[in-house]
Amino acid sequence: MELLMMQPVFKEAIWGGKKLREVFGYEIPSEFTGECWGISGHKNGESSIVGGSCDGMTLSRLWQEKPEWFGYYPGTQFPLLVKIIDAKQDLSIQVHPDDTYANEYEHGSLGKTECWYVLDCEEGTEIVIGHYAKDKEEMEAMIRKQEWFRFIRKIPVKKGDFFQINPGCLHAIKGGTLILEIQQSSDITYRVYDYGRLSNGKPRPLHIEQSIATIKAPFEPSVQIPVIEILEGAIHTHMIHCRYYSVDKYDVHGEFIHEFVSYFTNASILEGEGTINGIPVKKGNHFIIPHGYGTCRFKGEFSMICSNPETE
Ligand code: ZN
């Protein structure tokens, strides 16, 4: 049993920048790189394993061939997707469907529940979460009349904030924000409003009807209160537990010993460096701790976000 170190996949976008190189040292394809898919078994961008007995193998193939490494988690595809997003410009205002809607209208795809940990953002930055329509009817009217200023709810954001975005929640990251996103492995996004921007000379497609069908109204905020505990060698912050995943942050100082008991654990190093059972890890590394890996002896000074898939 071994740690599965991942080779990320990069995605360019009109709103992307170059912080993935400047902050994390990744080799990015251009100055408009929006996303690093650090742990992905999704067909639109598959990460593969680097080193060890599975060197070069894609995560989706490993999922098929070694289900025991994933604790026989149910499902035909790797369930989660871990990304870092560099928004140099505003992202489109968007919404995601739930499993039922996606399965019916998007060829059996998973729906998308996602969450964000804010790695960094510029002073005075806001984030779009929710809307001000009082019911479905008003929501539809505001969208059709393009009353974006009245409709869209913006709140201030700062480094270290955490947000859960359930299906049906209108959302968008604004320019100047760097986040780690953990989500169901789905690439289905309904764009409601794109600030009238052009990509290669034309506007990107909007999905008005699907958005109206899936946006929940009125908006109900999902309140997360992180639970912090001081352990020997680490500060543990439990961020969330929902039906698809749980998310925990570990700030390791010195030596921290832990055994993960879930199906398997995704891990991303956000800051610093150190070792895990003697294997060096540093800022920007993404890896999977397989099922039954046993005790992890973490050494060093680093921050790490872990996510575990859940079942209902
Ligand atoms: Zn989203």
mmCIF file of C-alpha atoms and ligand atoms in Angstrom:
data_model
loop_
_atom_site.group_PDB
_atom_site.id
_atom_site.type_symbol
_atom_site.label_atom_id
_atom_site.label_comp_id
_atom_site.label_asym_id
_atom_site.label_seq_id
_atom_site.Cartn_x
_atom_site.Cartn_y
_atom_site.Cartn_z
ATOM 1 C CA MET A 1 0.000 0.000 0.000
ATOM 2 C CA GLU A 2 1.435 3.346 -1.014
ATOM 3 C CA LEU A 3 0.594 7.038 -1.193
ATOM 4 C CA LEU A 4 -0.714 7.920 -4.643
ATOM 5 C CA MET A 5 1.001 11.124 -5.734
ATOM 6 C CA MET A 6 -0.975 12.924 -8.441
ATOM 7 C CA GLN A 7 -0.015 14.719 -11.639
ATOM 8 C CA PRO A 8 -2.541 17.564 -11.986
ATOM 9 C CA VAL A 9 -4.258 18.726 -15.182
ATOM 10 C CA PHE A 10 -4.480 22.436 -16.037
ATOM 11 C CA LYS A 11 -7.382 24.269 -17.639
ATOM 12 C CA GLU A 12 -7.205 27.620 -19.378
ATOM 13 C CA ALA A 13 -10.075 30.105 -19.073
ATOM 14 C CA ILE A 14 -10.807 33.704 -20.059
ATOM 15 C CA TRP A 15 -10.913 34.584 -16.376
ATOM 16 C CA GLY A 16 -7.711 32.695 -15.418
ATOM 17 C CA GLY A 17 -4.315 34.085 -14.442
ATOM 18 C CA LYS A 18 -0.801 32.964 -13.563
ATOM 19 C CA LYS A 19 -0.990 32.482 -9.802
ATOM 20 C CA LEU A 20 -0.931 28.709 -10.175
ATOM 21 C CA ARG A 21 2.674 29.182 -11.252
ATOM 22 C CA GLU A 22 3.524 32.144 -9.021
ATOM 23 C CA VAL A 23 2.014 30.729 -5.840
ATOM 24 C CA PHE A 24 2.285 26.967 -6.324
ATOM 25 C CA GLY A 25 5.154 26.648 -8.818
ATOM 26 C CA TYR A 26 3.165 24.589 -11.323
ATOM 27 C CA GLU A 27 4.126 24.587 -14.992
ATOM 28 C CA ILE A 28 1.042 26.177 -16.486
ATOM 29 C CA PRO A 29 0.078 26.293 -20.183
ATOM 30 C CA SER A 30 -0.493 30.085 -20.369
ATOM 31 C CA GLU A 31 -1.061 33.330 -18.465
ATOM 32 C CA PHE A 32 -4.771 32.526 -18.605
ATOM 33 C CA THR A 33 -4.768 29.370 -16.546
ATOM 34 C CA GLY A 34 -7.875 29.113 -14.409
ATOM 35 C CA GLU A 35 -7.855 25.666 -12.856
ATOM 36 C CA CYS A 36 -5.546 22.983 -11.557
ATOM 37 C CA TRP A 37 -7.425 19.685 -11.342
ATOM 38 C CA GLY A 38 -5.285 18.166 -8.638
ATOM 39 C CA ILE A 39 -7.231 14.973 -7.976
ATOM 40 C CA SER A 40 -9.552 14.054 -10.807
ATOM 41 C CA GLY A 41 -10.975 10.924 -12.362
ATOM 42 C CA HIS A 42 -13.268 12.982 -14.585
ATOM 43 C CA LYS A 43 -13.080 12.366 -18.335
ATOM 44 C CA ASN A 44 -12.688 16.102 -19.066
ATOM 45 C CA GLY A 45 -9.328 16.182 -17.281
ATOM 46 C CA GLU A 46 -7.836 13.136 -15.670
ATOM 47 C CA SER A 47 -5.005 13.260 -13.245
ATOM 48 C CA SER A 48 -2.571 10.364 -13.249
ATOM 49 C CA ILE A 49 -0.305 8.786 -10.670
ATOM 50 C CA VAL A 50 3.358 9.791 -10.459
ATOM 51 C CA GLY A 51 5.898 7.267 -9.175
ATOM 52 C CA GLY A 52 5.351 4.021 -7.321
ATOM 53 C CA SER A 53 3.889 0.823 -8.726
ATOM 54 C CA CYS A 54 1.148 2.656 -10.673
ATOM 55 C CA ASP A 55 3.362 5.310 -12.303
ATOM 56 C CA GLY A 56 1.562 6.943 -15.253
ATOM 57 C CA MET A 57 -1.766 5.243 -14.644
ATOM 58 C CA THR A 58 -4.860 7.446 -14.745
ATOM 59 C CA LEU A 59 -6.912 7.711 -11.598
ATOM 60 C CA SER A 60 -10.026 6.402 -13.376
ATOM 61 C CA ARG A 61 -8.156 3.255 -14.458
ATOM 62 C CA LEU A 62 -6.842 2.696 -10.951
ATOM 63 C CA TRP A 63 -10.416 3.138 -9.669
ATOM 64 C CA GLN A 64 -11.514 0.289 -11.976
ATOM 65 C CA GLU A 65 -8.549 -1.981 -11.337
ATOM 66 C CA LYS A 66 -7.991 -1.597 -7.604
ATOM 67 C CA PRO A 67 -11.351 -0.922 -5.954
ATOM 68 C CA GLU A 68 -9.932 -2.223 -2.674
ATOM 69 C CA TRP A 69 -7.611 0.830 -2.548
ATOM 70 C CA PHE A 70 -10.737 2.980 -2.419
ATOM 71 C CA GLY A 71 -12.465 0.844 0.205
ATOM 72 C CA TYR A 72 -14.956 -0.388 -2.435
ATOM 73 C CA TYR A 73 -16.656 2.995 -2.358
ATOM 74 C CA PRO A 74 -19.901 2.523 -4.332
ATOM 75 C CA GLY A 75 -20.212 3.963 -7.842
ATOM 76 C CA THR A 76 -18.728 3.553 -11.289
ATOM 77 C CA GLN A 77 -16.532 6.655 -11.187
ATOM 78 C CA PHE A 78 -14.115 8.372 -8.832
ATOM 79 C CA PRO A 79 -16.583 10.458 -6.808
ATOM 80 C CA LEU A 80 -14.753 13.691 -5.988
ATOM 81 C CA LEU A 81 -12.761 16.339 -7.813
ATOM 82 C CA VAL A 82 -10.204 18.531 -6.032
ATOM 83 C CA LYS A 83 -9.197 21.758 -7.805
ATOM 84 C CA ILE A 84 -7.307 24.952 -7.206
ATOM 85 C CA ILE A 85 -8.917 27.904 -8.980
ATOM 86 C CA ASP A 86 -7.160 31.166 -9.821
ATOM 87 C CA ALA A 87 -9.746 33.779 -10.735
ATOM 88 C CA LYS A 88 -7.914 36.786 -12.138
ATOM 89 C CA GLN A 89 -11.248 38.037 -13.502
ATOM 90 C CA ASP A 90 -14.788 37.368 -12.354
ATOM 91 C CA LEU A 91 -16.209 33.934 -13.096
ATOM 92 C CA SER A 92 -19.619 33.701 -14.706
ATOM 93 C CA ILE A 93 -22.585 33.697 -12.322
ATOM 94 C CA GLN A 94 -23.675 30.097 -12.284
ATOM 95 C CA VAL A 95 -25.600 27.267 -10.711
ATOM 96 C CA HIS A 96 -25.245 23.478 -10.667
ATOM 97 C CA PRO A 97 -27.936 20.801 -10.843
ATOM 98 C CA ASP A 98 -28.478 18.068 -8.272
ATOM 99 C CA ASP A 99 -28.023 14.346 -9.017
ATOM 100 C CA THR A 100 -31.635 13.839 -10.075
ATOM 101 C CA TYR A 101 -31.704 16.711 -12.588
ATOM 102 C CA ALA A 102 -28.208 15.923 -13.954
ATOM 103 C CA ASN A 103 -29.028 12.251 -14.349
ATOM 104 C CA GLU A 104 -32.174 13.068 -16.279
ATOM 105 C CA TYR A 105 -30.981 15.969 -18.447
ATOM 106 C CA GLU A 106 -27.203 15.511 -18.641
ATOM 107 C CA HIS A 107 -26.765 11.932 -19.798
ATOM 108 C CA GLY A 108 -26.511 10.296 -16.402
ATOM 109 C CA SER A 109 -23.943 12.754 -15.020
ATOM 110 C CA LEU A 110 -23.571 13.356 -11.304
ATOM 111 C CA GLY A 111 -24.956 16.587 -9.918
ATOM 112 C CA LYS A 112 -22.582 19.047 -8.335
ATOM 113 C CA THR A 113 -22.288 19.981 -4.712
ATOM 114 C CA GLU A 114 -19.074 21.885 -4.093
ATOM 115 C CA CYS A 115 -17.227 23.711 -1.365
ATOM 116 C CA TRP A 116 -14.528 26.370 -1.334
ATOM 117 C CA TYR A 117 -11.651 27.087 0.976
ATOM 118 C CA VAL A 118 -10.321 30.574 0.256
ATOM 119 C CA LEU A 119 -6.528 30.328 -0.094
ATOM 120 C CA ASP A 120 -6.028 33.998 -0.752
ATOM 121 C CA CYS A 121 -7.837 37.058 -2.024
ATOM 122 C CA GLU A 122 -7.213 40.702 -2.640
ATOM 123 C CA GLU A 123 -8.355 43.318 -0.139
ATOM 124 C CA GLY A 124 -12.021 44.232 -0.519
ATOM 125 C CA THR A 125 -12.931 41.231 -2.660
ATOM 126 C CA GLU A 126 -16.510 39.950 -2.699
ATOM 127 C CA ILE A 127 -18.015 36.608 -3.588
ATOM 128 C CA VAL A 128 -21.417 35.841 -5.101
ATOM 129 C CA ILE A 129 -23.530 33.459 -3.029
ATOM 130 C CA GLY A 130 -27.304 33.391 -3.482
ATOM 131 C CA HIS A 131 -29.813 35.955 -4.699
ATOM 132 C CA TYR A 132 -32.526 38.304 -3.442
ATOM 133 C CA ALA A 133 -35.600 36.961 -5.280
ATOM 134 C CA LYS A 134 -38.329 36.094 -2.769
ATOM 135 C CA ASP A 135 -39.703 33.118 -4.713
ATOM 136 C CA LYS A 136 -39.355 31.126 -7.965
ATOM 137 C CA GLU A 137 -41.568 33.535 -9.891
ATOM 138 C CA GLU A 138 -39.558 36.598 -8.931
ATOM 139 C CA MET A 139 -36.320 34.704 -9.622
ATOM 140 C CA GLU A 140 -37.457 33.906 -13.148
ATOM 141 C CA ALA A 141 -38.650 37.488 -13.751
ATOM 142 C CA MET A 142 -35.385 39.019 -12.512
ATOM 143 C CA ILE A 143 -33.359 36.720 -14.775
ATOM 144 C CA ARG A 144 -35.525 37.305 -17.851
ATOM 145 C CA LYS A 145 -35.425 41.082 -17.292
ATOM 146 C CA GLN A 146 -31.673 40.902 -16.577
ATOM 147 C CA GLU A 147 -32.015 42.746 -13.270
ATOM 148 C CA TRP A 148 -28.618 41.536 -12.142
ATOM 149 C CA PHE A 149 -27.944 44.362 -9.734
ATOM 150 C CA ARG A 150 -31.133 43.646 -7.745
ATOM 151 C CA PHE A 151 -30.899 39.883 -8.115
ATOM 152 C CA ILE A 152 -27.327 38.927 -7.229
ATOM 153 C CA ARG A 153 -26.220 38.643 -3.589
ATOM 154 C CA LYS A 154 -22.578 39.542 -2.903
ATOM 155 C CA ILE A 155 -20.747 39.226 0.401
ATOM 156 C CA PRO A 156 -17.212 40.147 1.486
ATOM 157 C CA VAL A 157 -14.628 37.351 1.472
ATOM 158 C CA LYS A 158 -11.274 36.850 3.176
ATOM 159 C CA LYS A 159 -8.465 34.319 3.303
ATOM 160 C CA GLY A 160 -9.435 31.208 5.262
ATOM 161 C CA ASP A 161 -13.200 31.486 4.628
ATOM 162 C CA PHE A 162 -15.085 28.310 3.806
ATOM 163 C CA PHE A 163 -18.281 28.040 1.757
ATOM 164 C CA GLN A 164 -20.554 25.131 0.964
ATOM 165 C CA ILE A 165 -22.366 25.504 -2.382
ATOM 166 C CA ASN A 166 -25.325 23.184 -2.661
ATOM 167 C CA PRO A 167 -27.042 22.447 -5.991
ATOM 168 C CA GLY A 168 -29.446 25.254 -6.857
ATOM 169 C CA CYS A 169 -27.322 27.913 -5.115
ATOM 170 C CA LEU A 170 -26.360 30.810 -7.390
ATOM 171 C CA HIS A 171 -22.633 31.475 -7.024
ATOM 172 C CA ALA A 172 -19.466 32.934 -8.503
ATOM 173 C CA ILE A 173 -15.934 33.737 -7.478
ATOM 174 C CA LYS A 174 -14.854 37.247 -8.316
ATOM 175 C CA GLY A 175 -11.506 38.386 -9.682
ATOM 176 C CA GLY A 176 -8.585 38.317 -7.234
ATOM 177 C CA THR A 177 -9.621 35.099 -5.467
ATOM 178 C CA LEU A 178 -7.594 31.903 -5.167
ATOM 179 C CA ILE A 179 -9.504 28.925 -3.820
ATOM 180 C CA LEU A 180 -9.293 25.197 -3.239
ATOM 181 C CA GLU A 181 -12.490 23.547 -4.401
ATOM 182 C CA ILE A 182 -13.730 20.112 -3.429
ATOM 183 C CA GLN A 183 -16.724 18.913 -5.378
ATOM 184 C CA GLN A 184 -18.629 15.958 -6.686
ATOM 185 C CA SER A 185 -16.915 14.756 -9.847
ATOM 186 C CA SER A 186 -19.113 16.629 -12.298
ATOM 187 C CA ASP A 187 -18.444 19.277 -14.922
ATOM 188 C CA ILE A 188 -21.992 20.556 -15.335
ATOM 189 C CA THR A 189 -22.393 24.285 -14.917
ATOM 190 C CA TYR A 190 -25.332 26.430 -15.938
ATOM 191 C CA ARG A 191 -24.215 29.947 -16.720
ATOM 192 C CA VAL A 192 -26.821 32.583 -15.913
ATOM 193 C CA TYR A 193 -24.833 35.755 -16.538
ATOM 194 C CA ASP A 194 -21.346 36.285 -17.945
ATOM 195 C CA TYR A 195 -20.985 40.085 -17.582
ATOM 196 C CA GLY A 196 -21.497 40.380 -21.352
ATOM 197 C CA ARG A 197 -17.943 39.207 -21.994
ATOM 198 C CA LEU A 198 -16.595 37.788 -25.231
ATOM 199 C CA SER A 199 -14.410 34.708 -25.567
ATOM 200 C CA ASN A 200 -12.681 34.423 -28.983
ATOM 201 C CA GLY A 201 -14.925 37.219 -30.219
ATOM 202 C CA LYS A 202 -18.260 35.787 -29.120
ATOM 203 C CA PRO A 203 -20.197 35.459 -25.886
ATOM 204 C CA ARG A 204 -19.928 32.115 -24.087
ATOM 205 C CA PRO A 205 -23.238 30.242 -24.135
ATOM 206 C CA LEU A 206 -25.705 30.938 -21.336
ATOM 207 C CA HIS A 207 -28.077 28.307 -19.921
ATOM 208 C CA ILE A 208 -31.053 30.431 -18.926
ATOM 209 C CA GLU A 209 -33.734 27.729 -19.006
ATOM 210 C CA GLN A 210 -31.669 25.178 -17.080
ATOM 211 C CA SER A 211 -30.729 27.888 -14.564
ATOM 212 C CA ILE A 212 -34.346 28.882 -13.966
ATOM 213 C CA ALA A 213 -35.222 25.200 -13.568
ATOM 214 C CA THR A 214 -32.511 24.567 -10.974
ATOM 215 C CA ILE A 215 -31.994 27.798 -8.953
ATOM 216 C CA LYS A 216 -33.651 27.494 -5.557
ATOM 217 C CA ALA A 217 -35.742 30.410 -4.333
ATOM 218 C CA PRO A 218 -35.771 31.963 -1.859
ATOM 219 C CA PHE A 219 -32.058 31.584 -1.168
ATOM 220 C CA GLU A 220 -31.184 29.911 2.126
ATOM 221 C CA PRO A 221 -27.596 30.322 3.303
ATOM 222 C CA SER A 222 -25.711 27.169 4.275
ATOM 223 C CA VAL A 223 -23.976 28.085 7.514
ATOM 224 C CA GLN A 224 -20.770 26.218 8.372
ATOM 225 C CA ILE A 225 -19.106 26.666 11.704
ATOM 226 C CA PRO A 226 -15.646 25.098 11.649
ATOM 227 C CA VAL A 227 -14.757 22.976 14.695
ATOM 228 C CA ILE A 228 -11.167 23.372 15.836
ATOM 229 C CA GLU A 229 -9.276 20.903 18.020
ATOM 230 C CA ILE A 230 -5.683 20.990 19.162
ATOM 231 C CA LEU A 231 -3.952 17.643 18.677
ATOM 232 C CA GLU A 232 -0.397 16.611 19.413
ATOM 233 C CA GLY A 233 1.615 18.067 16.533
ATOM 234 C CA ALA A 234 -1.324 19.555 14.639
ATOM 235 C CA ILE A 235 -4.323 21.839 14.730
ATOM 236 C CA HIS A 236 -7.316 20.085 13.237
ATOM 237 C CA THR A 237 -10.194 22.103 11.745
ATOM 238 C CA HIS A 238 -13.265 20.186 10.728
ATOM 239 C CA MET A 239 -14.937 22.201 7.961
ATOM 240 C CA ILE A 240 -17.948 20.204 6.856
ATOM 241 C CA HIS A 241 -19.648 16.873 6.622
ATOM 242 C CA CYS A 242 -22.333 16.560 3.929
ATOM 243 C CA ARG A 243 -23.808 13.594 2.112
ATOM 244 C CA TYR A 244 -20.996 13.567 -0.498
ATOM 245 C CA TYR A 245 -17.837 14.493 1.403
ATOM 246 C CA SER A 246 -16.253 15.652 4.588
ATOM 247 C CA VAL A 247 -13.455 18.209 4.654
ATOM 248 C CA ASP A 248 -10.766 18.687 7.295
ATOM 249 C CA LYS A 249 -7.734 20.919 7.530
ATOM 250 C CA TYR A 250 -4.586 19.933 9.401
ATOM 251 C CA ASP A 251 -1.918 22.459 10.297
ATOM 252 C CA VAL A 252 1.062 20.288 11.145
ATOM 253 C CA HIS A 253 3.783 21.640 13.437
ATOM 254 C CA GLY A 254 6.484 19.099 14.222
ATOM 255 C CA GLU A 255 5.284 15.516 14.313
ATOM 256 C CA PHE A 256 1.680 14.413 13.985
ATOM 257 C CA ILE A 257 0.508 10.817 13.876
ATOM 258 C CA HIS A 258 -2.865 9.943 12.413
ATOM 259 C CA GLU A 259 -4.663 7.026 10.849
ATOM 260 C CA PHE A 260 -7.431 7.804 8.369
ATOM 261 C CA VAL A 261 -10.272 5.332 8.613
ATOM 262 C CA SER A 262 -12.571 6.424 5.765
ATOM 263 C CA TYR A 263 -12.894 4.783 2.336
ATOM 264 C CA PHE A 264 -9.845 6.802 1.251
ATOM 265 C CA THR A 265 -8.488 10.317 1.760
ATOM 266 C CA ASN A 266 -7.650 13.049 -0.747
ATOM 267 C CA ALA A 267 -4.966 15.437 0.462
ATOM 268 C CA SER A 268 -3.614 18.732 -0.863
ATOM 269 C CA ILE A 269 -0.686 20.626 0.657
ATOM 270 C CA LEU A 270 -1.554 24.328 0.788
ATOM 271 C CA GLU A 271 1.515 25.721 2.544
ATOM 272 C CA GLY A 272 4.905 24.568 3.744
ATOM 273 C CA GLU A 273 6.640 21.221 3.424
ATOM 274 C CA GLY A 274 7.476 18.066 5.281
ATOM 275 C CA THR A 275 7.291 14.303 5.047
ATOM 276 C CA ILE A 276 4.708 11.556 5.400
ATOM 277 C CA ASN A 277 6.298 8.305 6.559
ATOM 278 C CA GLY A 278 9.542 9.677 5.123
ATOM 279 C CA ILE A 279 8.070 10.647 1.725
ATOM 280 C CA PRO A 280 8.682 14.328 0.994
ATOM 281 C CA VAL A 281 5.641 16.526 0.313
ATOM 282 C CA LYS A 282 5.390 20.238 -0.340
ATOM 283 C CA LYS A 283 3.026 23.061 -1.162
ATOM 284 C CA GLY A 284 1.068 22.241 -4.314
ATOM 285 C CA ASN A 285 1.251 18.442 -3.967
ATOM 286 C CA HIS A 286 -1.962 16.487 -4.243
ATOM 287 C CA PHE A 287 -2.159 12.836 -3.254
ATOM 288 C CA ILE A 288 -4.496 10.069 -2.164
ATOM 289 C CA ILE A 289 -4.050 8.048 1.002
ATOM 290 C CA PRO A 290 -5.574 4.701 -0.013
ATOM 291 C CA HIS A 291 -7.908 2.604 2.096
ATOM 292 C CA GLY A 292 -6.060 0.595 4.729
ATOM 293 C CA TYR A 293 -2.818 2.551 4.313
ATOM 294 C CA GLY A 294 -2.393 2.570 8.071
ATOM 295 C CA THR A 295 -0.637 5.058 10.262
ATOM 296 C CA CYS A 296 0.601 8.306 8.737
ATOM 297 C CA ARG A 297 3.540 9.938 10.475
ATOM 298 C CA PHE A 298 3.531 13.565 9.341
ATOM 299 C CA LYS A 299 6.642 15.630 10.004
ATOM 300 C CA GLY A 300 7.344 19.253 9.198
ATOM 301 C CA GLU A 301 5.535 22.549 9.035
ATOM 302 C CA PHE A 302 2.649 22.485 6.600
ATOM 303 C CA SER A 303 -1.063 22.979 6.059
ATOM 304 C CA MET A 304 -3.050 20.277 4.372
ATOM 305 C CA ILE A 305 -6.702 19.987 3.359
ATOM 306 C CA CYS A 306 -8.097 16.467 3.363
ATOM 307 C CA SER A 307 -11.385 15.296 1.914
ATOM 308 C CA ASN A 308 -13.129 11.987 2.318
ATOM 309 C CA PRO A 309 -16.040 10.699 0.261
ATOM 310 C CA GLU A 310 -19.160 9.984 2.251
ATOM 311 C CA THR A 311 -22.234 7.912 1.664
ATOM 312 C CA GLU A 312 -25.684 8.922 2.797
HETATM 313 ZN ZN ZN B 1 -19.568 26.150 -9.264
#
